[in-house]
Short mmCIF file of C-alpha atoms in Angstrom, two decimals:
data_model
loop_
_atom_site.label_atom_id
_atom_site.label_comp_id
_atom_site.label_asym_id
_atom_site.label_seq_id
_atom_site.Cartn_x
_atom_site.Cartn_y
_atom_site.Cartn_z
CA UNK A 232 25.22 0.81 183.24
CA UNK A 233 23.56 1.04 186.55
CA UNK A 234 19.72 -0.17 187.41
CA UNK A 235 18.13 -2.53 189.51
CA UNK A 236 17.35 -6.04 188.18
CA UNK A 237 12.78 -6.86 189.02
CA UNK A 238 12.54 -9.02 190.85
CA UNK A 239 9.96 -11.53 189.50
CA UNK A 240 6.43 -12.06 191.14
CA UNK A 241 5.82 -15.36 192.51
CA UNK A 242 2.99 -17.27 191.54
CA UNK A 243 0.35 -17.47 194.22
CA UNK A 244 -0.44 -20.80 195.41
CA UNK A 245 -2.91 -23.13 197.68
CA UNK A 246 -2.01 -21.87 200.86
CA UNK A 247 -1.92 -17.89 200.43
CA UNK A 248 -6.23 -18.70 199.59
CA UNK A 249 -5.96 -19.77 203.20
CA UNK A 250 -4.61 -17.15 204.97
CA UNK A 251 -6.97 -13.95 206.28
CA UNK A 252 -9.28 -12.97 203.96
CA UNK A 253 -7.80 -9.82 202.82
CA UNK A 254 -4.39 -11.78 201.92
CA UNK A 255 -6.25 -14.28 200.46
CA UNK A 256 -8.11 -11.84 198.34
CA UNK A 257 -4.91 -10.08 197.14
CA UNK A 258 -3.39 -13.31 196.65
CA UNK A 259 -6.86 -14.57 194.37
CA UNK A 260 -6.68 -11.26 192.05
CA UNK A 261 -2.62 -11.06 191.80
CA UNK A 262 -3.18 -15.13 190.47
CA UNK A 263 -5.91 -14.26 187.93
CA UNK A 264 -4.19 -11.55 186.04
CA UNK A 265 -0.59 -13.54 186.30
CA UNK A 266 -1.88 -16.81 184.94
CA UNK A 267 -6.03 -16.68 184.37
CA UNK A 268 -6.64 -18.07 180.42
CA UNK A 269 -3.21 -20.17 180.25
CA UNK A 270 -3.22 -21.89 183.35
CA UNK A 271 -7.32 -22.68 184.10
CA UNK A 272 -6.63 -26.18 186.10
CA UNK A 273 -4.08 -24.00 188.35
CA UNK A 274 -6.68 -20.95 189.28
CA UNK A 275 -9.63 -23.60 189.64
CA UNK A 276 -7.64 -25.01 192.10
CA UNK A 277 -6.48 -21.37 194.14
CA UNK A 278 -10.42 -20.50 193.43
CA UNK A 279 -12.04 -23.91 195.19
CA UNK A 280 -8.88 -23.50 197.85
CA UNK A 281 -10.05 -19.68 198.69
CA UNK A 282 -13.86 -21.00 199.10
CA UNK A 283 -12.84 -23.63 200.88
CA UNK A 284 -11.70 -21.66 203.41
CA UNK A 285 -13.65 -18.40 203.02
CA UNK A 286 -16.43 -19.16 201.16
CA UNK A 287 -19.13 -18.22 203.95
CA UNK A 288 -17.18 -14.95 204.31
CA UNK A 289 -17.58 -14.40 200.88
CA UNK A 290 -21.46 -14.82 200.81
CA UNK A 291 -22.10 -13.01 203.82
CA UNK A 292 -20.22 -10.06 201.94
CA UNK A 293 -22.39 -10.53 198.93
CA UNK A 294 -25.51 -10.82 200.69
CA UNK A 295 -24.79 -7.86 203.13
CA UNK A 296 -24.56 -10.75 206.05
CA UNK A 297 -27.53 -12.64 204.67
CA UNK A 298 -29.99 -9.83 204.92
CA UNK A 299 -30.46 -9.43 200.74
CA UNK A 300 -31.96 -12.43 199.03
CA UNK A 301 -29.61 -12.46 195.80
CA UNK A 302 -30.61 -14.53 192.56
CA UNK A 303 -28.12 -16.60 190.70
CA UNK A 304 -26.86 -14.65 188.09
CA UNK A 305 -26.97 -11.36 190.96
CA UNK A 306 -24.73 -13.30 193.13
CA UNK A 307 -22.06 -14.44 190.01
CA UNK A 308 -21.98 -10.41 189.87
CA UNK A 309 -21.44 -9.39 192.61
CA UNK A 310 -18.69 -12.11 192.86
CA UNK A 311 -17.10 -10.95 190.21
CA UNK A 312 -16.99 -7.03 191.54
CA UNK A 313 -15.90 -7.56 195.16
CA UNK A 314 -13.55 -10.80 194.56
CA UNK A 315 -11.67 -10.21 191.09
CA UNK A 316 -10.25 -13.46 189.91
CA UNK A 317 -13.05 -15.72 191.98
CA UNK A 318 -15.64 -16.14 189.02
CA UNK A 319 -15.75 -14.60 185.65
CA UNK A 320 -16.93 -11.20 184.93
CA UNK A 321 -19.87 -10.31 183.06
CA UNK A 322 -17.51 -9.48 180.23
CA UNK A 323 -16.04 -13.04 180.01
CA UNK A 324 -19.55 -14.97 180.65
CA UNK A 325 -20.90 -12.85 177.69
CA UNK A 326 -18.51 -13.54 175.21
CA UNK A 327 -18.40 -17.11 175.93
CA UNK A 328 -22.17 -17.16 175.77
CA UNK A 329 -22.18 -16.08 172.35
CA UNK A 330 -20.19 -19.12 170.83
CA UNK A 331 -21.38 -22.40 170.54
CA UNK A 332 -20.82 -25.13 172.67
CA UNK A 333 -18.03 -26.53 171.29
CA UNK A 334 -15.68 -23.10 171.03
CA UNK A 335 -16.75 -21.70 174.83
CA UNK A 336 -14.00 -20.97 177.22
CA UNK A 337 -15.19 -23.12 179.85
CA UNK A 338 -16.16 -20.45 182.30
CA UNK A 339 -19.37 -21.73 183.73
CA UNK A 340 -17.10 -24.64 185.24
CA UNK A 341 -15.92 -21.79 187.90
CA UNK A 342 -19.56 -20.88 188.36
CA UNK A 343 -19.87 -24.70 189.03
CA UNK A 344 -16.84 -24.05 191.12
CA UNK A 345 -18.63 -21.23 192.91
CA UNK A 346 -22.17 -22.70 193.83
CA UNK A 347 -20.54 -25.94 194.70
CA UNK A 348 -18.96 -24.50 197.59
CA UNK A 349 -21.63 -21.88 198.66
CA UNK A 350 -24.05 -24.57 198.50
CA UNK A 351 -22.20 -27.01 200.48
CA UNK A 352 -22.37 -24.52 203.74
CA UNK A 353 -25.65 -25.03 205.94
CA UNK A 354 -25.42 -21.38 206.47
CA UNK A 355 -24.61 -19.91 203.07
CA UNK A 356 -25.96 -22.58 200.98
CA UNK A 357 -29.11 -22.70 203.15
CA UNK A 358 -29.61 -18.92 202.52
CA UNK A 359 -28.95 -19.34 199.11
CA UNK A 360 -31.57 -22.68 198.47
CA UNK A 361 -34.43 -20.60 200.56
CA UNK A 362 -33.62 -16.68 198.81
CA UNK A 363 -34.45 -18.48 195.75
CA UNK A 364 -38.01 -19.84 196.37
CA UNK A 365 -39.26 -16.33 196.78
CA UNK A 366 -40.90 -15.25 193.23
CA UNK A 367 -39.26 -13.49 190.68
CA UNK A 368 -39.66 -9.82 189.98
CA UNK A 369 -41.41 -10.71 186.92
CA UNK A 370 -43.64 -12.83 188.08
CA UNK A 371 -44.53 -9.65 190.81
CA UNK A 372 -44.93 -7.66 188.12
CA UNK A 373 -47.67 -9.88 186.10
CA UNK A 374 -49.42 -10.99 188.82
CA UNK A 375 -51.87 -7.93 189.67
CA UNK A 376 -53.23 -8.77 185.73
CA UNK A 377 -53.34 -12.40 186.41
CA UNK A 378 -55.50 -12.11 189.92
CA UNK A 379 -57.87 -10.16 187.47
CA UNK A 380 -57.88 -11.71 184.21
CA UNK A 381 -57.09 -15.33 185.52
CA UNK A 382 -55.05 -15.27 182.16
CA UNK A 383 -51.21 -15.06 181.24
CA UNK A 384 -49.33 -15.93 177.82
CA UNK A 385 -45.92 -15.93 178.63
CA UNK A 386 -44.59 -16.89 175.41
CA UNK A 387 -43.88 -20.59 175.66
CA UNK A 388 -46.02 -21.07 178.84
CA UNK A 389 -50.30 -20.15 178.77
CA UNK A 390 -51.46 -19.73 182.13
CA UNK A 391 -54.84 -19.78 182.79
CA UNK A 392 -56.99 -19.90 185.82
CA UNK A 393 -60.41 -21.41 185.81
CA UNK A 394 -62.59 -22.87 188.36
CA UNK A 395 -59.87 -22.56 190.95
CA UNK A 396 -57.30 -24.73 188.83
CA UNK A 397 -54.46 -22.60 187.44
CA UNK A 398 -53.59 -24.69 184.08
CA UNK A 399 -50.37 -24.50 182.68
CA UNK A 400 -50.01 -25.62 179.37
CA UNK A 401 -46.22 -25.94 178.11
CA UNK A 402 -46.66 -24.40 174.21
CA UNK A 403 -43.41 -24.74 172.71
CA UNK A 404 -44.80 -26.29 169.49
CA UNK A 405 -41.56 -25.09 167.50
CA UNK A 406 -39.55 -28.04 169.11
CA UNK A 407 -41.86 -30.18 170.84
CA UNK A 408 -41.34 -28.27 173.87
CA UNK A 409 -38.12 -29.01 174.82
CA UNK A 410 -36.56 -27.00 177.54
CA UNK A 411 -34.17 -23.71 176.66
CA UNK A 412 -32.91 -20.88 178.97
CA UNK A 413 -36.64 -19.37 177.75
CA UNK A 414 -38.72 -21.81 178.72
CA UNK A 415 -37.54 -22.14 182.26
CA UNK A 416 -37.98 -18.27 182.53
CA UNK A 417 -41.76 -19.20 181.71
CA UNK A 418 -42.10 -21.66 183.26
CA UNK A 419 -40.67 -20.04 187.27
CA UNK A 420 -43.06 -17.32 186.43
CA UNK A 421 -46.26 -19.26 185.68
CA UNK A 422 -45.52 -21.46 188.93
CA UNK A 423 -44.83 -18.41 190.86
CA UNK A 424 -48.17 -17.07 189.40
CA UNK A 425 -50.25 -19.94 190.21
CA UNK A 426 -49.32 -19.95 193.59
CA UNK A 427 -49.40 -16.48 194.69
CA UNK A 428 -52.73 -15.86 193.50
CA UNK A 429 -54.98 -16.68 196.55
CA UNK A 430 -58.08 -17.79 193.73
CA UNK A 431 -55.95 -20.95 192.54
CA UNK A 432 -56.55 -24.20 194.84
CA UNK A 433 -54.47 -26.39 193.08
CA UNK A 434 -51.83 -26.30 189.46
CA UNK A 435 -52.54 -28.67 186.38
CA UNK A 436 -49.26 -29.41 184.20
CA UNK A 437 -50.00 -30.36 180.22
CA UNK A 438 -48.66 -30.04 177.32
CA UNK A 439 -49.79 -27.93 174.39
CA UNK A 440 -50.85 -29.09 170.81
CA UNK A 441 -48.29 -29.54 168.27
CA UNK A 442 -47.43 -28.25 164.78
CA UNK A 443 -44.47 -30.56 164.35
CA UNK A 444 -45.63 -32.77 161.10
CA UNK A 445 -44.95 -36.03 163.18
CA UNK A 446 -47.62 -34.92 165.90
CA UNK A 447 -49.50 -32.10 164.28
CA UNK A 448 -52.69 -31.74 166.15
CA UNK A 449 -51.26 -33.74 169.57
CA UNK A 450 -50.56 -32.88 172.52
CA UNK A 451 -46.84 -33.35 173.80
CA UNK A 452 -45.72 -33.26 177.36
CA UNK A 453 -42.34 -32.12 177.15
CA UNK A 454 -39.29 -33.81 175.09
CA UNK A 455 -36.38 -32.49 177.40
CA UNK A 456 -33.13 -30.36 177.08
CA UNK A 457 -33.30 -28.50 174.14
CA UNK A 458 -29.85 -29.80 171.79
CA UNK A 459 -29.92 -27.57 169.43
CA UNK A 460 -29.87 -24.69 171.98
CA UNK A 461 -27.24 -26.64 173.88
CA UNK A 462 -24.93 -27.06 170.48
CA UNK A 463 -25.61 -23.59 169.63
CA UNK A 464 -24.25 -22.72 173.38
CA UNK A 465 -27.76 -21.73 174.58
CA UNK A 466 -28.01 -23.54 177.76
CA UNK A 467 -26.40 -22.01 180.90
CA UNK A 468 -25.35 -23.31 183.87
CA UNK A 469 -26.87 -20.48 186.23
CA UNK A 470 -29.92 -19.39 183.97
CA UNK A 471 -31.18 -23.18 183.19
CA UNK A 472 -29.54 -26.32 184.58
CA UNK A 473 -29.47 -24.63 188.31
CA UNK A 474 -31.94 -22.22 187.68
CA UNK A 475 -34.25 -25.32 187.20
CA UNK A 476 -34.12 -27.43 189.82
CA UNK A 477 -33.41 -24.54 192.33
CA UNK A 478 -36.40 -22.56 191.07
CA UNK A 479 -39.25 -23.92 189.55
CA UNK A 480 -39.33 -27.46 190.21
CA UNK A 481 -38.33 -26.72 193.83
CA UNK A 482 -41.27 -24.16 194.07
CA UNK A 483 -43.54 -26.71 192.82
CA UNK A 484 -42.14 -29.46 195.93
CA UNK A 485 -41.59 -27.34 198.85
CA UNK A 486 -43.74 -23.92 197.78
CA UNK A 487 -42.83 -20.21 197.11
CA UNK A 488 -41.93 -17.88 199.74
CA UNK A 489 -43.81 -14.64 200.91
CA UNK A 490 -42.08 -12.82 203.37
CA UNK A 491 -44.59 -10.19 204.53
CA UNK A 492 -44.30 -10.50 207.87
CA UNK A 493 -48.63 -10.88 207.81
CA UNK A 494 -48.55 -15.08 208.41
CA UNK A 495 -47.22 -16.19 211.84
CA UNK A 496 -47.37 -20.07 210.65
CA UNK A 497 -45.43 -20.42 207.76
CA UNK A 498 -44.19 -17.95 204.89
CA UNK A 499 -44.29 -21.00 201.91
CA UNK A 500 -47.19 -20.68 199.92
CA UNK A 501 -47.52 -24.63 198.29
CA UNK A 502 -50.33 -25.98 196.55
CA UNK A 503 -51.37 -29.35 194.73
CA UNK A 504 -50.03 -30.50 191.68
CA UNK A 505 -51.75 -32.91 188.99
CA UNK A 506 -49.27 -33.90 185.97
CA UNK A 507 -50.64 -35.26 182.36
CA UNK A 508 -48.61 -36.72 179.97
CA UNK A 509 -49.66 -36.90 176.63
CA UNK A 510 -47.59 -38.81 173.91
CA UNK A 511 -43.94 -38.37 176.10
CA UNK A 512 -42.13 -36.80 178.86
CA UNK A 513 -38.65 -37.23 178.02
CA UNK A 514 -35.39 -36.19 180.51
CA UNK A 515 -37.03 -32.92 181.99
CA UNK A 516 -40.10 -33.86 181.73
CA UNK A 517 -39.86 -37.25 183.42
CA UNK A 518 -38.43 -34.97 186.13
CA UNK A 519 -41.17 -32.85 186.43
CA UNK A 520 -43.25 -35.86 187.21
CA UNK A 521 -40.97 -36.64 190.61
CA UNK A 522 -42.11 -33.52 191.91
CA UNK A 523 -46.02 -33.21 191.46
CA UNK A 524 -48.82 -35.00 193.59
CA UNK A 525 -50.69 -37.05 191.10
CA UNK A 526 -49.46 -38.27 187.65
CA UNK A 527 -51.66 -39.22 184.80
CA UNK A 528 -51.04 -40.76 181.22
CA UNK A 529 -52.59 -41.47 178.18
CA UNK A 530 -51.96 -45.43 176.97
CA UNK A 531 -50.00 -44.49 174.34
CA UNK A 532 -46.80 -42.62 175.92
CA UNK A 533 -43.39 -43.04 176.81
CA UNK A 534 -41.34 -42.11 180.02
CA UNK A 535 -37.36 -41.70 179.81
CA UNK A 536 -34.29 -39.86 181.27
CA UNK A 537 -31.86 -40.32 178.39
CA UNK A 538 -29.04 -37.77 180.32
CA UNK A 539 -26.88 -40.14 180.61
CA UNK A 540 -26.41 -41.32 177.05
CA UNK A 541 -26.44 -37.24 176.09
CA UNK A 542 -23.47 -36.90 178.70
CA UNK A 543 -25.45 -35.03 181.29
CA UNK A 544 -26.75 -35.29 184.44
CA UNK A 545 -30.96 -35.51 184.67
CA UNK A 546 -31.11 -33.22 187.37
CA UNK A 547 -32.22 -34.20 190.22
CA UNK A 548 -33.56 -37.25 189.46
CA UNK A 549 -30.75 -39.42 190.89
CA UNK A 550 -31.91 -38.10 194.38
CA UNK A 551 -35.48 -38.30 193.58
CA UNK A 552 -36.13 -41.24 191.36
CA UNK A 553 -35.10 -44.18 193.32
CA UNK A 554 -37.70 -43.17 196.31
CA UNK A 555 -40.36 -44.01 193.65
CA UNK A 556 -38.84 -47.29 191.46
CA UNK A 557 -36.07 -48.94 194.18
CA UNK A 558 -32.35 -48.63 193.20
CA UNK A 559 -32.47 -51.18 190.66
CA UNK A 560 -35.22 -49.76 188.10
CA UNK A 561 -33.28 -46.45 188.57
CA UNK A 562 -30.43 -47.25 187.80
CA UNK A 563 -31.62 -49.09 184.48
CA UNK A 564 -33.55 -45.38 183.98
CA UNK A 565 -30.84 -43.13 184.20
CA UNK A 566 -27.16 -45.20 183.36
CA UNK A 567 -28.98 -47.45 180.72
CA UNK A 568 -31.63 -45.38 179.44
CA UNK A 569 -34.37 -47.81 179.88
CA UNK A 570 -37.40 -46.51 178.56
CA UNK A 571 -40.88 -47.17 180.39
CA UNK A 572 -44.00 -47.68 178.19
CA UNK A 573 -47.03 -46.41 179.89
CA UNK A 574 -48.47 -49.97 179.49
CA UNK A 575 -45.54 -51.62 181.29
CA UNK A 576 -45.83 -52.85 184.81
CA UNK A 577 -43.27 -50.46 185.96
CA UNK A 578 -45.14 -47.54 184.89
CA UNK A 579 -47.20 -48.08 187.65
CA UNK A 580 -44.17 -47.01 189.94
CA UNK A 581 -44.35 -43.89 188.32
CA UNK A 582 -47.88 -42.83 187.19
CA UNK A 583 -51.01 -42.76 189.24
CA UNK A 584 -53.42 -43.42 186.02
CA UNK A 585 -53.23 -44.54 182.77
CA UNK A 586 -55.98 -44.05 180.28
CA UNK A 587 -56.83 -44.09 176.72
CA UNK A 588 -56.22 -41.16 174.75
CA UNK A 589 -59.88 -40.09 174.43
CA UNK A 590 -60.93 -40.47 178.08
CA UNK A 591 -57.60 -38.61 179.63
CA UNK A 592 -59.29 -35.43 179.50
CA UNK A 593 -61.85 -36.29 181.59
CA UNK A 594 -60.11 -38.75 183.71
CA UNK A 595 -57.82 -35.57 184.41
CA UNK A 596 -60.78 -33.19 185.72
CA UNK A 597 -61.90 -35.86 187.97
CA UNK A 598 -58.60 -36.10 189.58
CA UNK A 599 -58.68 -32.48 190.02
CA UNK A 600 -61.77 -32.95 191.93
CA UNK A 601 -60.20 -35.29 194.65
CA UNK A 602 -57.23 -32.91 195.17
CA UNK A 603 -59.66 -30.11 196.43
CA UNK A 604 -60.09 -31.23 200.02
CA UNK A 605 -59.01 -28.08 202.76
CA UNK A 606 -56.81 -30.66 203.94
CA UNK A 607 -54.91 -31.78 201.03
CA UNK A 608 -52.18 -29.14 200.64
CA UNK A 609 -51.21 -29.35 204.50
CA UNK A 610 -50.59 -33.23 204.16
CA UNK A 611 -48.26 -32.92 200.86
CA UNK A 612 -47.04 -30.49 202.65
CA UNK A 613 -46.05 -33.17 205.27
CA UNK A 614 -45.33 -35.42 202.90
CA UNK A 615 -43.17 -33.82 201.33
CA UNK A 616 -41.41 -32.65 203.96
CA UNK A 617 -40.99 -36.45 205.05
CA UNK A 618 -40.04 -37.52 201.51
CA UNK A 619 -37.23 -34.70 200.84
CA UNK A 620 -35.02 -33.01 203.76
CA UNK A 621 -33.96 -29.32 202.13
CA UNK A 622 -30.49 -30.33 203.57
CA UNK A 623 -30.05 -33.41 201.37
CA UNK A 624 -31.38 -31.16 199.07
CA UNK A 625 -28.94 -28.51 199.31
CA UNK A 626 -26.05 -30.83 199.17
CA UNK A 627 -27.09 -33.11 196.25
CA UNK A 628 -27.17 -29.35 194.30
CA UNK A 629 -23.48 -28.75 195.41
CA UNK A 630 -22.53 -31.30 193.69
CA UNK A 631 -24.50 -31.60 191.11
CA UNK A 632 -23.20 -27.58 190.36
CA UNK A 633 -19.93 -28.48 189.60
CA UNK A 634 -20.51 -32.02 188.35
CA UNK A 635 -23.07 -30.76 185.31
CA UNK A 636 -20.35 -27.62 184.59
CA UNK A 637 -18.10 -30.27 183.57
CA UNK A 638 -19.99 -32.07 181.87
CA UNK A 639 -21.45 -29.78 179.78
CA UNK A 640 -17.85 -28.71 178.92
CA UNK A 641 -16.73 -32.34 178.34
CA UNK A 642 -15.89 -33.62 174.34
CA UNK A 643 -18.25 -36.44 174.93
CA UNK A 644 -21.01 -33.93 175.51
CA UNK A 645 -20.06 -31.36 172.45
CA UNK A 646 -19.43 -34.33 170.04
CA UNK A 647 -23.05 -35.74 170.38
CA UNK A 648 -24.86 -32.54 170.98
CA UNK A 649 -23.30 -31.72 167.35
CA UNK A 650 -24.64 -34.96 166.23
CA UNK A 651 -28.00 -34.75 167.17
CA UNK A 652 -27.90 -31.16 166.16
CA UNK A 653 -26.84 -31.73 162.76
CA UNK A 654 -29.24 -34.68 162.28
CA UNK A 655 -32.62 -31.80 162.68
CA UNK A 656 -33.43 -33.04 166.45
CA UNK A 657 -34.08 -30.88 169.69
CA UNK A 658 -34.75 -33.28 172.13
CA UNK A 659 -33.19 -34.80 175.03
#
C-alpha cells in the first residue's frame, strides 16, 4: 500500500505573532482554529504577543489609518473580520452573552486583551480615547426634538431643559437605579444631549423618586452596578464597564467633541456640572461625584465604593479618588469599603454642601445660580485639564480593560454575584 504519511501542523507560537504582519496574521488564524476553545491561556498569550508587536498596525487598518472614528463594539467587529483568531466574532460574543455569568466562555477577557493593548499606544489608544467623546448617533438623532421641546424620556434617564439647566434625573425606580448595559445607553445620550444643545448653560445630576417599598416616595441617587444583571450575564465589558468611563463620565470631565470644522479654538463642547445626592450614591454613583464641579447632599445619606468586596474594580476611582481624600482615606474607601456618612468629617473631602432633606432643593437651585458666570466653564475647563492629563487617562483604562475582564470572569466574582442575586438585591 502506497501513500504519503501528513505531515502534522505545528502549533504556532510567540514568535511567529512577531514576525511581518501578514505572517503574523496567518500564523494568529492557523492558531485559533488548531487550538481556540481547548487551549484559551495558550491563544491569549499568541493574541497579546501579535498586539504587542502589531497592535498600531492593526488599528490603523481598522480605522482606515485613523481617519474613521470607530465605537467600541464597531472596532471588536471589525477585529474580528480582518484578523480571524484576534478577538471573538459576533457569533461567539452573542452566545456567551446569553448565559449567565457563571456559564460564559470567558470571551470578553480577549476584548480586555484587545483594548488593553490599543489603549496602551499614544497613537492608537489616543485615537481611540478622543473618537469616543464625539456623541452617539442616537443622541444626533434626538437632539433636533430636544433643542425644541427642551424635553427627552429616554427610558431610565428624563431629560429636561429649563431655565438654561438641562436636569437629568436618573429614573430607574425598578432597582433603585442601579446601573445595567441600559442605563449607561441613557445616560451617554442625555449627557451628549445636554451639551450639544447651545440653550443649556450648565447639567444638574439627581436621582428620581422611588417605588421600592423601603424608599417609596424618595429620591435615590444611584445604588451602583446592577447584580442581578451582572449574575444574569447582563453586564458587558465593551457596552458598560468601558463604555462608562470612556463615554459618559469622560464627556461629563473633559466635554463632547464636535468636529465641524466651524470653531477654530477648540472642538470640546464642556459645560458645568452640579451633583445631588439624595439618600445614597453607592459604587457608580460615588464615581459620578469625582467627575462633576459641585457636589451636594442631603444630611441623611451615605457615600461608598463597595467594588472591592463585590470583586470588581470601581472604575476609575482608584485614579480619581485619592486627588480628593489623600491615599490613606482611599484606600480605606475602595480595599476596605469604608463607608462615609454625609455627617462625617470626611464627607467634607468629598461633598461641597450638606443640607437637611427639606432645604436641599433649594440649596441646589442656588448653587446653580453661582455656576452661571461666562467664565465658569473655561476655568473647569482649566481645571480640569490640570487635575487629569488624557494620557494618564488613557493608560489607567489599558489596564483597567484587561484587569476588570478578569475579574468579572473570576469565581470570587460569580460566587457572590449569585449570592446577592439570590438574596432579592441589585445593588453594588
Amino acid at each position: 500500500m502506497t501513500g504519503t504519511v501528513p505531515v502534522p501542523v505545528q502549533p504556532a507560537h510567540t514568535g511567529e505573532m512577531q514576525a511581518s504582519l501578514p505572517r503574523a496574521r496567518a500564523a494568529l488564524a492557523r492558531a485559533a482554529q488548531q487550538s481556540a476553545a481547548s487551549l484559551p491561556d495558550r491563544m491569549r498569550a499568541l493574541r497579546s504577543a501579535f498586539l504587542d508587536a502589531h497592535g498600531d498596525a492593526v488599528y490603523a487598518e481598522l480605522t482606515a489609518d485613523r481617519t474613521r472614528g470607530l465605537r467600541l463594539g464597531e472596532l471588536t467587529a471589525a477585529g474580528a473580520d480582518a484578523f480571524p483568531g484576534l478577538v471573538p466574532t459576533a457569533a461567539e460574543l452573542a452566545a456567551d452573552r446569553a448565559l449567565p455569568q457563571a456559564q460564559k466562555a470567558g470571551h470578553e477577557i480577549d476584548l480586555g486583551i484587545f483594548f488593553c493593548r490599543i489603549l496602551r499606544s499614544p497613537c492608537s489608544g489616543g485615537h481611540l480615547v478622543d473618537a469616543l467623546l464625539h456623541p452617539t448617533a442616537r443622541a444626533l438623532e434626538l437632539l433636533p426634538a430636544f433643542t425644541a421641546t427642551g424635553r427627552a424620556d429616554l427610558g431610565s434617564v428624563r431629560l429636561e431643559r429649563r431655565d438654561g439647566v438641562a436636569r437629568l434625573t436618573m429614573c430607574r425606580d425598578d432597582c433603585l437605579n442601579a446601573e445595567d448595559d441600559r442605563q449607561v445607553d441613557d445616560m451617554e445620550t442625555a449627557v451628549d444631549l445636554a451639551l450639544l444643545d447651545p440653550a443649556v448653560e450648565l447639567c444638574l445630576l439627581r436621582g428620581g423618586e422611588m417605588t421600592h417599598p423601603r424608599f417609596a416616595g424618595k429620591r435615590v441617587f444611584s445604588s451602583g452596578i446592577n447584580l442581578k444583571s451582572l449574575h444574569a450575564g447582563d453586564i458587558s465589558l465593551d457596552g458598560f464597564l468601558l463604555r462608562r468611563e470612556l463615554g459618559y463620565l469622560h464627556k461629563i470631565w473633559r466635554g463632547v467633541r464636535v468636529d465641524d470644522g466651524a470653531s477654530w479654538h477648540s472642538s470640546a463642547r464642556s459645560k458645568p456640572w452640579v451633583a445631588a445626592v439624595d439618600t445614597f450614591a453607592i459604587g457608580g454613583g460615588m464615581q459620578l461625584l469625582l467627575v462633576v464641579d459641585h457636589v451636594l447632599a442631603s444630611s441623611d445619606a451615605y457615600l461608598s465604593l463597595p467594588a472591592a468586596q463585590e470583586g470588581i474594580v470601581p472604575g476609575v476611582a482608584n485614579l480619581r479618588l485619592p486627588r480628593y481624600t489623600g491615599p490613606r482615606l482611599a484606600r480605606q474607601i475602595i480595599l476596605e469599603g469604608r463607608r462615609i456618612q454625609a455627617t462625617d468629617p470626611e464627607a467634607r473631602l468629598l461633598v461641597d454642601e450638606i443640607h437637611t432633606p427639606d432645604e436641599l432643593d433649594r440649596a441646589v437651585e442656588a448653587s446653580l445660580d453661582r455656576l452661571r458666570g461666562p467664565a465658569v466653564a473655561a476655568n473647569r475647563k482649566m481645571l480640569n485639564a490640570a487635575d487629569e492629563d488624557v494620557d494618564v487617562f488613557r493608560r489607567y483604562m489599558a489596564e483597567f480593560a484587561l484587569e476588570q475582564a478578569m475579574r468579572l470572569h473570576s469565581a470570587d466574582v460569580v460566587d457572590k454575584v449569585g449570592r446577592f442575586s439570590a438574596r432579592g438585591t441589585s445593588v453594588g
